[in-house]
């Protein structure tokens, strides 16, 4: 041997690490972490299970007579270290090193670093094969084949059994990171094996390793586990080939005594490594047992074949029978050995405290079940897989669900798995629907799909998994899509089988002769579409709390009542690629347009169309579902056209292919444009179906109509249908869908003129209707209008807001309308002049609540009033946005118009402040009003550097771009109320306001108290988080419903908070708030308490500071670092961007007026209040566009 010969006990003994050397390592480790477990990165309690923790806390340290001087040495080291700590006490914390320079404080940190580097002396990672030598060096050295290494070991075993076995045990110890070894004398005394292993563990435990090879991620550890398991497997097969496995049972028994016992060690590295080796030994034994069984069966077939011969060779039959008996005995012996290893190792380690060990146990048990199904594919062994489905570790649950897929995928195993399936199927379904880990849910769904294919799922289980098509996780929907597609196909086959008297050949002939050119021709695919609609309708229920459905109404990032993606469309996008019939959208449109008449009696069995009509008849709810499916089908099909147009990277399309593809795309657009009016005619009366049809226009390629003049009439008719839907419906979903269709048409340059003409007609009709509704009405007093008038006004203002979002609304809203007003005393009525913009401003004043309790409205009337006011504010923000955009483009504007604009601005700000003052808490209108104040001020801030003096003087710039003190306080009060409301609903704690300065506390105390008083009391019916788990199903359903409502309320509260916070951040960046940084500090106070969305918004304030640099390098060099408080956390300190100086002037208060002026965030104003020479640096085009778009 290279380092020590196993056959020489003396050399082997001397080569082993001495006790003193091990003791030195122990003391050195304690020197790095003197007398305190808190200094360690990973404590003993974190590393070991219950037995290990008890063992580590009670066992004394190893004693050695040769180390009597160690305590004195340790005491000296401890005193030296304590002295160094005392000397360093009181020094300020070293500043973190800057990327572009090294400060003087950094050198202090560098001096102290070598003391920490001694931690690398801990034996961790993979031991070097060259340094270790022995069997470990041969296995991991990579210079020899593993079977050659095993053969060499057998030769040494023949020479000296004890020493060879000691090599094998030492290999496992080395693989655990332990340098302590056993020798031949220890092996010869198996009764003392437990005591010897206990001594090794105590000495090894004292080293306090932070990692060991099996879990190490250091260089060279990627193949460590695979190499170890490959050698163990090869070793067992080599031993079995020599006949030592069953011929000399003492060998495997001694291996079990040492390695099997080591698998129960409290020390985790030893336990994990020995468990892995033991599991691999068992795996090799199962392979040998399977081979023996196959050999026995083969011999049995040979015997039967020999007996079938006319002349039986009795001698050969007798010899084969003897071989068969020996193979059976050998299999039985291996089964006994396997059982011993299973009982000694697996039964105890499958529930180990370490999840890694449990994962290995699960993986190996599944492997044994596949390899040796006769022994392990029974309830006695498979129950362990069922039990770990409830394991607390997601990694273990993920492993067992993946391994069970392999078992169920083999058709030969199904008969043996039925009993296990009946017992644990409910748990599999529960994991798929309710598991907290997303990956585990997806693996479980895939497992249940295999069970469905094997016919092992009940109908209720299939429906439960099918409802996951409406889960709120995209990954879950994509995973369940193949499952849902299979259900659709099963339902289609069932409908097809219901055709009584129709032969299968007749159906096949009908399917082959279907008319592809006529979309309304009868097709068997209509049965599949009917099945899709029927399943989606039955699964789209929210009463089953085992499914977490998509809550479209709570899609907080959708500002309209008409979400772009409905529940059905999101589900359809997931299974679109798995249902081929959806790729033929014209067939789906033909089914929707077909007027199906149900046939009571079908006399002719060959009348297949009559059977199809009876089976494919759609109900109203199913038609609405298929319209959403049609939207997805059209969108994905046309998108695939665009994707396939350029070909692939390897094969480009030829010119002829490109022309044919373009022609096909144009033809598809023309066919779709022809179908939309027909669909609107049939489904335009219902808001839900009309909205779905209007969404089809958004995916229509309108360039076709621009290129083909003969289709201009078709496009004009399409616009007229959209206009008719816009004006005839009151539902917000239809109005918003029509708006998107008009915007899509307006974005095509060639068709913009035609679309603008249609928009002009819409503006005239809408504003005239609005003026007629407003005539003679008291719009500024809440509750003064009849509910029908309020409803009509709300719908009309909604149309105005939608039109203003896609076209310039200045002229339509400022245009005066002469509306006739009937008189009781005269035959003809008088005429009244009404301006829409003035009416909108009056409507906003309806939001001011009166203190008179007698004016309280009904709840329905309150909701209607608030909806009207909200729509009016939405329209007004677009009005001011278009004005600012027009002024920035230096378009000539009359001074009277500018004066009117300023008057409208001041009137609106006064109304909004009064509205905020009259309401309390996180009222939705209150938040919207505060956001509107901030947004308009931010818009006006972009006009500070407008070249026209008349515009600046008329609009009172820049004063009008700054919030007055009272407006700022009102907005801050709304922010505080929103902050508290979200914290209460989301169960989040806020930072104590005592951390603010005394001046800031005095300024915000009134708003804090006002917001606190306005908070509603917590309802008594909120879900108790400590609810008893043993309640009945109905109580669980109610609790789940309450939880869903609570989660939705928290999401909406977070949306409201982020809305007002975003407006505040924009106002601060634009210099609209001048309060010496008090508002900014208030926004940053709870940055780490209110979630990542809020933190990301307020972080924009500090990102703006990072981009601001000193004007000269001299100024940067003279700037001294700002001292940091000891309480400042690491998370609060951000490294400056590369190239930034990252240092502020210590003489200027941070975020004060002078600091903001130097960073060009506010105007320079002299003592008289006049505008100084310093002006705000103009926002770039991108920032202005983003502000206007917001």
mmCIF file of N, CA and C in Angstrom, residues 859-954:
data_model
loop_
_atom_site.group_PDB
_atom_site.id
_atom_site.type_symbol
_atom_site.label_atom_id
_atom_site.label_comp_id
_atom_site.label_asym_id
_atom_site.label_seq_id
_atom_site.Cartn_x
_atom_site.Cartn_y
_atom_site.Cartn_z
ATOM 1 N N UNK A 859 -77.804 52.914 1.314
ATOM 2 C CA UNK A 859 -76.504 52.366 0.922
ATOM 3 C C UNK A 859 -76.369 52.303 -0.595
ATOM 4 N N UNK A 860 -77.422 51.903 -1.284
ATOM 5 C CA UNK A 860 -77.357 51.827 -2.745
ATOM 6 C C UNK A 860 -77.164 53.203 -3.358
ATOM 7 N N UNK A 861 -77.844 54.208 -2.802
ATOM 8 C CA UNK A 861 -77.686 55.568 -3.312
ATOM 9 C C UNK A 861 -76.288 56.105 -3.035
ATOM 10 N N UNK A 862 -75.714 55.754 -1.881
ATOM 11 C CA UNK A 862 -74.351 56.182 -1.566
ATOM 12 C C UNK A 862 -73.358 55.603 -2.573
ATOM 13 N N UNK A 863 -73.534 54.330 -2.899
ATOM 14 C CA UNK A 863 -72.636 53.690 -3.865
ATOM 15 C C UNK A 863 -72.759 54.350 -5.234
ATOM 16 N N UNK A 864 -73.980 54.656 -5.651
ATOM 17 C CA UNK A 864 -74.192 55.295 -6.949
ATOM 18 C C UNK A 864 -73.586 56.698 -6.984
ATOM 19 N N UNK A 865 -73.765 57.451 -5.901
ATOM 20 C CA UNK A 865 -73.181 58.790 -5.837
ATOM 21 C C UNK A 865 -71.662 58.731 -5.916
ATOM 22 N N UNK A 866 -71.053 57.823 -5.165
ATOM 23 C CA UNK A 866 -69.585 57.707 -5.177
ATOM 24 C C UNK A 866 -69.076 57.264 -6.547
ATOM 25 N N UNK A 867 -69.813 56.396 -7.218
ATOM 26 C CA UNK A 867 -69.403 55.964 -8.559
ATOM 27 C C UNK A 867 -69.418 57.135 -9.541
ATOM 28 N N UNK A 868 -70.446 57.994 -9.450
ATOM 29 C CA UNK A 868 -70.522 59.172 -10.320
ATOM 30 C C UNK A 868 -69.339 60.108 -10.071
ATOM 31 N N UNK A 869 -69.022 60.344 -8.816
ATOM 32 C CA UNK A 869 -67.919 61.258 -8.477
ATOM 33 C C UNK A 869 -66.581 60.678 -8.931
ATOM 34 N N UNK A 870 -66.418 59.397 -8.766
ATOM 35 C CA UNK A 870 -65.174 58.755 -9.179
ATOM 36 C C UNK A 870 -64.966 58.872 -10.685
ATOM 37 N N UNK A 871 -66.020 58.658 -11.462
ATOM 38 C CA UNK A 871 -65.895 58.774 -12.913
ATOM 39 C C UNK A 871 -65.599 60.218 -13.320
ATOM 40 N N UNK A 872 -66.198 61.177 -12.611
ATOM 41 C CA UNK A 872 -65.926 62.586 -12.912
ATOM 42 C C UNK A 872 -64.453 62.917 -12.669
ATOM 43 N N UNK A 873 -63.867 62.425 -11.583
ATOM 44 C CA UNK A 873 -62.453 62.677 -11.322
ATOM 45 C C UNK A 873 -61.571 61.999 -12.368
ATOM 46 N N UNK A 874 -61.971 60.819 -12.819
ATOM 47 C CA UNK A 874 -61.216 60.159 -13.884
ATOM 48 C C UNK A 874 -61.221 60.989 -15.160
ATOM 49 N N UNK A 875 -62.351 61.579 -15.489
ATOM 50 C CA UNK A 875 -62.427 62.411 -16.691
ATOM 51 C C UNK A 875 -61.601 63.686 -16.541
ATOM 52 N N UNK A 876 -61.588 64.267 -15.342
ATOM 53 C CA UNK A 876 -60.874 65.532 -15.136
ATOM 54 C C UNK A 876 -59.363 65.369 -15.239
ATOM 55 N N UNK A 877 -58.837 64.252 -14.799
ATOM 56 C CA UNK A 877 -57.385 64.086 -14.893
ATOM 57 C C UNK A 877 -56.959 64.029 -16.351
ATOM 58 N N UNK A 878 -57.772 63.421 -17.203
ATOM 59 C CA UNK A 878 -57.440 63.411 -18.624
ATOM 60 C C UNK A 878 -57.570 64.804 -19.224
ATOM 61 N N UNK A 879 -58.516 65.574 -18.761
ATOM 62 C CA UNK A 879 -58.674 66.956 -19.249
ATOM 63 C C UNK A 879 -57.418 67.765 -18.977
ATOM 64 N N UNK A 880 -56.908 67.717 -17.757
ATOM 65 C CA UNK A 880 -55.700 68.476 -17.432
ATOM 66 C C UNK A 880 -54.468 67.884 -18.129
ATOM 67 N N UNK A 881 -54.436 66.586 -18.311
ATOM 68 C CA UNK A 881 -53.299 65.968 -18.990
ATOM 69 C C UNK A 881 -53.204 66.425 -20.433
ATOM 70 N N UNK A 882 -54.347 66.441 -21.132
ATOM 71 C CA UNK A 882 -54.319 66.892 -22.517
ATOM 72 C C UNK A 882 -53.930 68.369 -22.606
ATOM 73 N N UNK A 883 -54.346 69.171 -21.642
ATOM 74 C CA UNK A 883 -53.968 70.587 -21.641
ATOM 75 C C UNK A 883 -52.462 70.741 -21.474
ATOM 76 N N UNK A 884 -51.896 70.032 -20.519
ATOM 77 C CA UNK A 884 -50.450 70.144 -20.281
ATOM 78 C C UNK A 884 -49.671 69.654 -21.487
ATOM 79 N N UNK A 885 -50.108 68.556 -22.083
ATOM 80 C CA UNK A 885 -49.436 68.033 -23.264
ATOM 81 C C UNK A 885 -49.491 69.035 -24.406
ATOM 82 N N UNK A 886 -50.617 69.694 -24.564
ATOM 83 C CA UNK A 886 -50.754 70.701 -25.616
ATOM 84 C C UNK A 886 -49.830 71.890 -25.366
ATOM 85 N N UNK A 887 -49.725 72.337 -24.116
ATOM 86 C CA UNK A 887 -48.850 73.462 -23.789
ATOM 87 C C UNK A 887 -47.379 73.095 -23.969
ATOM 88 N N UNK A 888 -47.001 71.885 -23.645
ATOM 89 C CA UNK A 888 -45.614 71.467 -23.800
ATOM 90 C C UNK A 888 -45.216 71.363 -25.267
ATOM 91 N N UNK A 889 -46.175 71.113 -26.122
ATOM 92 C CA UNK A 889 -45.889 71.068 -27.543
ATOM 93 C C UNK A 889 -45.951 72.448 -28.185
ATOM 94 N N UNK A 890 -45.996 73.491 -27.310
ATOM 95 C CA UNK A 890 -45.958 74.915 -27.718
ATOM 96 C C UNK A 890 -47.033 75.244 -28.738
ATOM 97 N N UNK A 891 -48.199 74.657 -28.531
ATOM 98 C CA UNK A 891 -49.313 75.019 -29.404
ATOM 99 C C UNK A 891 -49.898 76.349 -28.949
ATOM 100 N N UNK A 892 -50.250 77.250 -29.865
ATOM 101 C CA UNK A 892 -50.804 78.556 -29.461
ATOM 102 C C UNK A 892 -52.124 78.387 -28.733
ATOM 103 N N UNK A 893 -52.222 79.056 -27.606
ATOM 104 C CA UNK A 893 -53.427 78.974 -26.789
ATOM 105 C C UNK A 893 -53.836 80.381 -26.383
ATOM 106 N N UNK A 894 -55.109 80.667 -26.466
ATOM 107 C CA UNK A 894 -55.605 81.982 -26.091
ATOM 108 C C UNK A 894 -55.446 82.195 -24.596
ATOM 109 N N UNK A 895 -55.190 83.468 -24.225
ATOM 110 C CA UNK A 895 -55.004 83.771 -22.800
ATOM 111 C C UNK A 895 -56.284 83.517 -22.015
ATOM 112 N N UNK A 896 -57.443 83.698 -22.667
ATOM 113 C CA UNK A 896 -58.693 83.421 -21.960
ATOM 114 C C UNK A 896 -58.807 81.940 -21.639
ATOM 115 N N UNK A 897 -58.364 81.083 -22.571
ATOM 116 C CA UNK A 897 -58.394 79.649 -22.309
ATOM 117 C C UNK A 897 -57.452 79.289 -21.175
ATOM 118 N N UNK A 898 -56.262 79.922 -21.129
ATOM 119 C CA UNK A 898 -55.326 79.662 -20.028
ATOM 120 C C UNK A 898 -55.910 80.122 -18.703
ATOM 121 N N UNK A 899 -56.574 81.255 -18.720
ATOM 122 C CA UNK A 899 -57.205 81.752 -17.499
ATOM 123 C C UNK A 899 -58.293 80.799 -17.019
ATOM 124 N N UNK A 900 -59.064 80.288 -17.964
ATOM 125 C CA UNK A 900 -60.087 79.307 -17.593
ATOM 126 C C UNK A 900 -59.450 78.040 -17.036
ATOM 127 N N UNK A 901 -58.350 77.634 -17.641
ATOM 128 C CA UNK A 901 -57.649 76.447 -17.146
ATOM 129 C C UNK A 901 -57.187 76.637 -15.717
ATOM 130 N N UNK A 902 -56.642 77.814 -15.411
ATOM 131 C CA UNK A 902 -56.187 78.068 -14.042
ATOM 132 C C UNK A 902 -57.365 78.132 -13.079
ATOM 133 N N UNK A 903 -58.465 78.734 -13.519
ATOM 134 C CA UNK A 903 -59.656 78.780 -12.665
ATOM 135 C C UNK A 903 -60.184 77.373 -12.395
ATOM 136 N N UNK A 904 -60.186 76.521 -13.422
ATOM 137 C CA UNK A 904 -60.633 75.136 -13.220
ATOM 138 C C UNK A 904 -59.701 74.408 -12.256
ATOM 139 N N UNK A 905 -58.411 74.682 -12.365
ATOM 140 C CA UNK A 905 -57.440 74.033 -11.483
ATOM 141 C C UNK A 905 -57.670 74.423 -10.025
ATOM 142 N N UNK A 906 -57.817 75.721 -9.761
ATOM 143 C CA UNK A 906 -58.021 76.168 -8.378
ATOM 144 C C UNK A 906 -59.363 75.690 -7.832
ATOM 145 N N UNK A 907 -60.392 75.707 -8.669
ATOM 146 C CA UNK A 907 -61.703 75.238 -8.205
ATOM 147 C C UNK A 907 -61.660 73.748 -7.875
ATOM 148 N N UNK A 908 -61.016 72.987 -8.719
ATOM 149 C CA UNK A 908 -60.931 71.553 -8.454
ATOM 150 C C UNK A 908 -60.121 71.266 -7.198
ATOM 151 N N UNK A 909 -59.020 71.974 -7.009
ATOM 152 C CA UNK A 909 -58.207 71.737 -5.819
ATOM 153 C C UNK A 909 -58.976 72.083 -4.550
ATOM 154 N N UNK A 910 -59.744 73.161 -4.595
ATOM 155 C CA UNK A 910 -60.560 73.525 -3.431
ATOM 156 C C UNK A 910 -61.599 72.446 -3.134
ATOM 157 N N UNK A 911 -62.261 71.948 -4.160
ATOM 158 C CA UNK A 911 -63.269 70.901 -3.966
ATOM 159 C C UNK A 911 -62.647 69.624 -3.424
ATOM 160 N N UNK A 912 -61.498 69.258 -3.954
ATOM 161 C CA UNK A 912 -60.858 68.027 -3.511
ATOM 162 C C UNK A 912 -60.404 68.123 -2.060
ATOM 163 N N UNK A 913 -59.871 69.251 -1.672
ATOM 164 C CA UNK A 913 -59.457 69.419 -0.268
ATOM 165 C C UNK A 913 -60.661 69.368 0.663
ATOM 166 N N UNK A 914 -61.780 69.967 0.229
ATOM 167 C CA UNK A 914 -62.994 69.905 1.052
ATOM 168 C C UNK A 914 -63.513 68.478 1.133
ATOM 169 N N UNK A 915 -63.417 67.740 0.023
ATOM 170 C CA UNK A 915 -63.856 66.341 0.028
ATOM 171 C C UNK A 915 -63.012 65.519 0.998
ATOM 172 N N UNK A 916 -61.706 65.711 0.984
ATOM 173 C CA UNK A 916 -60.819 64.967 1.892
ATOM 174 C C UNK A 916 -61.120 65.299 3.337
ATOM 175 N N UNK A 917 -61.369 66.570 3.615
ATOM 176 C CA UNK A 917 -61.624 66.984 4.996
ATOM 177 C C UNK A 917 -62.937 66.426 5.516
ATOM 178 N N UNK A 918 -63.931 66.289 4.646
ATOM 179 C CA UNK A 918 -65.250 65.848 5.101
ATOM 180 C C UNK A 918 -65.315 64.337 5.330
ATOM 181 N N UNK A 919 -64.348 63.597 4.817
ATOM 182 C CA UNK A 919 -64.376 62.136 4.947
ATOM 183 C C UNK A 919 -63.287 61.674 5.895
ATOM 184 N N UNK A 920 -63.359 60.416 6.300
ATOM 185 C CA UNK A 920 -62.436 59.871 7.286
ATOM 186 C C UNK A 920 -61.875 58.537 6.807
ATOM 187 N N UNK A 921 -60.715 58.213 7.314
ATOM 188 C CA UNK A 921 -60.144 56.894 7.079
ATOM 189 C C UNK A 921 -59.685 56.692 5.644
ATOM 190 N N UNK A 922 -59.557 55.434 5.276
ATOM 191 C CA UNK A 922 -59.075 55.059 3.945
ATOM 192 C C UNK A 922 -60.247 54.944 2.980
ATOM 193 N N UNK A 923 -61.057 55.973 2.925
ATOM 194 C CA UNK A 923 -62.190 56.004 2.004
ATOM 195 C C UNK A 923 -61.667 56.029 0.575
ATOM 196 N N UNK A 924 -62.298 55.264 -0.313
ATOM 197 C CA UNK A 924 -61.807 55.155 -1.686
ATOM 198 C C UNK A 924 -61.824 56.494 -2.407
ATOM 199 N N UNK A 925 -62.902 57.286 -2.235
ATOM 200 C CA UNK A 925 -62.952 58.604 -2.861
ATOM 201 C C UNK A 925 -61.913 59.541 -2.261
ATOM 202 N N UNK A 926 -61.666 59.385 -0.982
ATOM 203 C CA UNK A 926 -60.657 60.221 -0.323
ATOM 204 C C UNK A 926 -59.271 59.957 -0.920
ATOM 205 N N UNK A 927 -58.963 58.680 -1.139
ATOM 206 C CA UNK A 927 -57.668 58.325 -1.724
ATOM 207 C C UNK A 927 -57.581 58.815 -3.157
ATOM 208 N N UNK A 928 -58.671 58.676 -3.909
ATOM 209 C CA UNK A 928 -58.658 59.127 -5.295
ATOM 210 C C UNK A 928 -58.512 60.635 -5.377
ATOM 211 N N UNK A 929 -59.151 61.364 -4.467
ATOM 212 C CA UNK A 929 -59.037 62.820 -4.469
ATOM 213 C C UNK A 929 -57.610 63.261 -4.155
ATOM 214 N N UNK A 930 -57.001 62.628 -3.165
ATOM 215 C CA UNK A 930 -55.620 62.973 -2.834
ATOM 216 C C UNK A 930 -54.682 62.649 -3.994
ATOM 217 N N UNK A 931 -54.914 61.516 -4.643
ATOM 218 C CA UNK A 931 -54.084 61.157 -5.794
ATOM 219 C C UNK A 931 -54.259 62.165 -6.919
ATOM 220 N N UNK A 932 -55.481 62.658 -7.112
ATOM 221 C CA UNK A 932 -55.739 63.626 -8.170
ATOM 222 C C UNK A 932 -55.035 64.950 -7.886
ATOM 223 N N UNK A 933 -55.027 65.386 -6.630
ATOM 224 C CA UNK A 933 -54.299 66.611 -6.264
ATOM 225 C C UNK A 933 -52.824 66.483 -6.613
ATOM 226 N N UNK A 934 -52.236 65.366 -6.228
ATOM 227 C CA UNK A 934 -50.809 65.158 -6.484
ATOM 228 C C UNK A 934 -50.516 65.035 -7.967
ATOM 229 N N UNK A 935 -51.382 64.359 -8.702
ATOM 230 C CA UNK A 935 -51.116 64.118 -10.118
ATOM 231 C C UNK A 935 -51.199 65.413 -10.918
ATOM 232 N N UNK A 936 -52.174 66.238 -10.606
ATOM 233 C CA UNK A 936 -52.287 67.504 -11.341
ATOM 234 C C UNK A 936 -51.116 68.422 -11.010
ATOM 235 N N UNK A 937 -50.711 68.451 -9.744
ATOM 236 C CA UNK A 937 -49.545 69.262 -9.381
ATOM 237 C C UNK A 937 -48.293 68.773 -10.097
ATOM 238 N N UNK A 938 -48.150 67.466 -10.225
ATOM 239 C CA UNK A 938 -46.992 66.915 -10.943
ATOM 240 C C UNK A 938 -47.044 67.290 -12.414
ATOM 241 N N UNK A 939 -48.236 67.276 -12.982
ATOM 242 C CA UNK A 939 -48.380 67.692 -14.382
ATOM 243 C C UNK A 939 -47.959 69.147 -14.570
ATOM 244 N N UNK A 940 -48.396 70.032 -13.686
ATOM 245 C CA UNK A 940 -48.048 71.443 -13.802
ATOM 246 C C UNK A 940 -46.559 71.673 -13.561
ATOM 247 N N UNK A 941 -45.923 70.792 -12.821
ATOM 248 C CA UNK A 941 -44.483 70.966 -12.582
ATOM 249 C C UNK A 941 -43.677 70.800 -13.857
ATOM 250 N N UNK A 942 -44.217 70.121 -14.853
ATOM 251 C CA UNK A 942 -43.498 69.960 -16.124
ATOM 252 C C UNK A 942 -43.560 71.210 -16.982
ATOM 253 N N UNK A 943 -44.343 72.218 -16.556
ATOM 254 C CA UNK A 943 -44.472 73.450 -17.332
ATOM 255 C C UNK A 943 -43.611 74.575 -16.787
ATOM 256 N N UNK A 944 -42.723 74.293 -15.840
ATOM 257 C CA UNK A 944 -41.952 75.373 -15.215
ATOM 258 C C UNK A 944 -41.051 76.093 -16.213
ATOM 259 N N UNK A 945 -40.537 75.359 -17.173
ATOM 260 C CA UNK A 945 -39.589 75.943 -18.120
ATOM 261 C C UNK A 945 -40.214 76.144 -19.495
ATOM 262 N N UNK A 946 -41.518 76.317 -19.515
ATOM 263 C CA UNK A 946 -42.173 76.588 -20.780
ATOM 264 C C UNK A 946 -41.657 77.936 -21.305
ATOM 265 N N UNK A 947 -41.347 78.065 -22.564
ATOM 266 C CA UNK A 947 -40.734 79.321 -23.037
ATOM 267 C C UNK A 947 -41.654 80.530 -22.996
ATOM 268 N N UNK A 948 -42.958 80.328 -22.938
ATOM 269 C CA UNK A 948 -43.899 81.456 -22.995
ATOM 270 C C UNK A 948 -44.086 82.058 -21.606
ATOM 271 N N UNK A 949 -43.787 83.369 -21.491
ATOM 272 C CA UNK A 949 -44.013 84.057 -20.213
ATOM 273 C C UNK A 949 -45.497 84.193 -19.923
ATOM 274 N N UNK A 950 -46.319 84.341 -20.962
ATOM 275 C CA UNK A 950 -47.755 84.473 -20.744
ATOM 276 C C UNK A 950 -48.323 83.222 -20.085
ATOM 277 N N UNK A 951 -47.852 82.067 -20.501
ATOM 278 C CA UNK A 951 -48.344 80.831 -19.913
ATOM 279 C C UNK A 951 -47.930 80.733 -18.458
ATOM 280 N N UNK A 952 -46.673 81.085 -18.162
ATOM 281 C CA UNK A 952 -46.210 80.988 -16.771
ATOM 282 C C UNK A 952 -46.951 81.975 -15.888
ATOM 283 N N UNK A 953 -47.175 83.179 -16.397
ATOM 284 C CA UNK A 953 -47.859 84.178 -15.570
ATOM 285 C C UNK A 953 -49.324 83.825 -15.375
ATOM 286 N N UNK A 954 -49.976 83.381 -16.431
ATOM 287 C CA UNK A 954 -51.404 83.079 -16.323
ATOM 288 C C UNK A 954 -51.658 81.892 -15.410
#
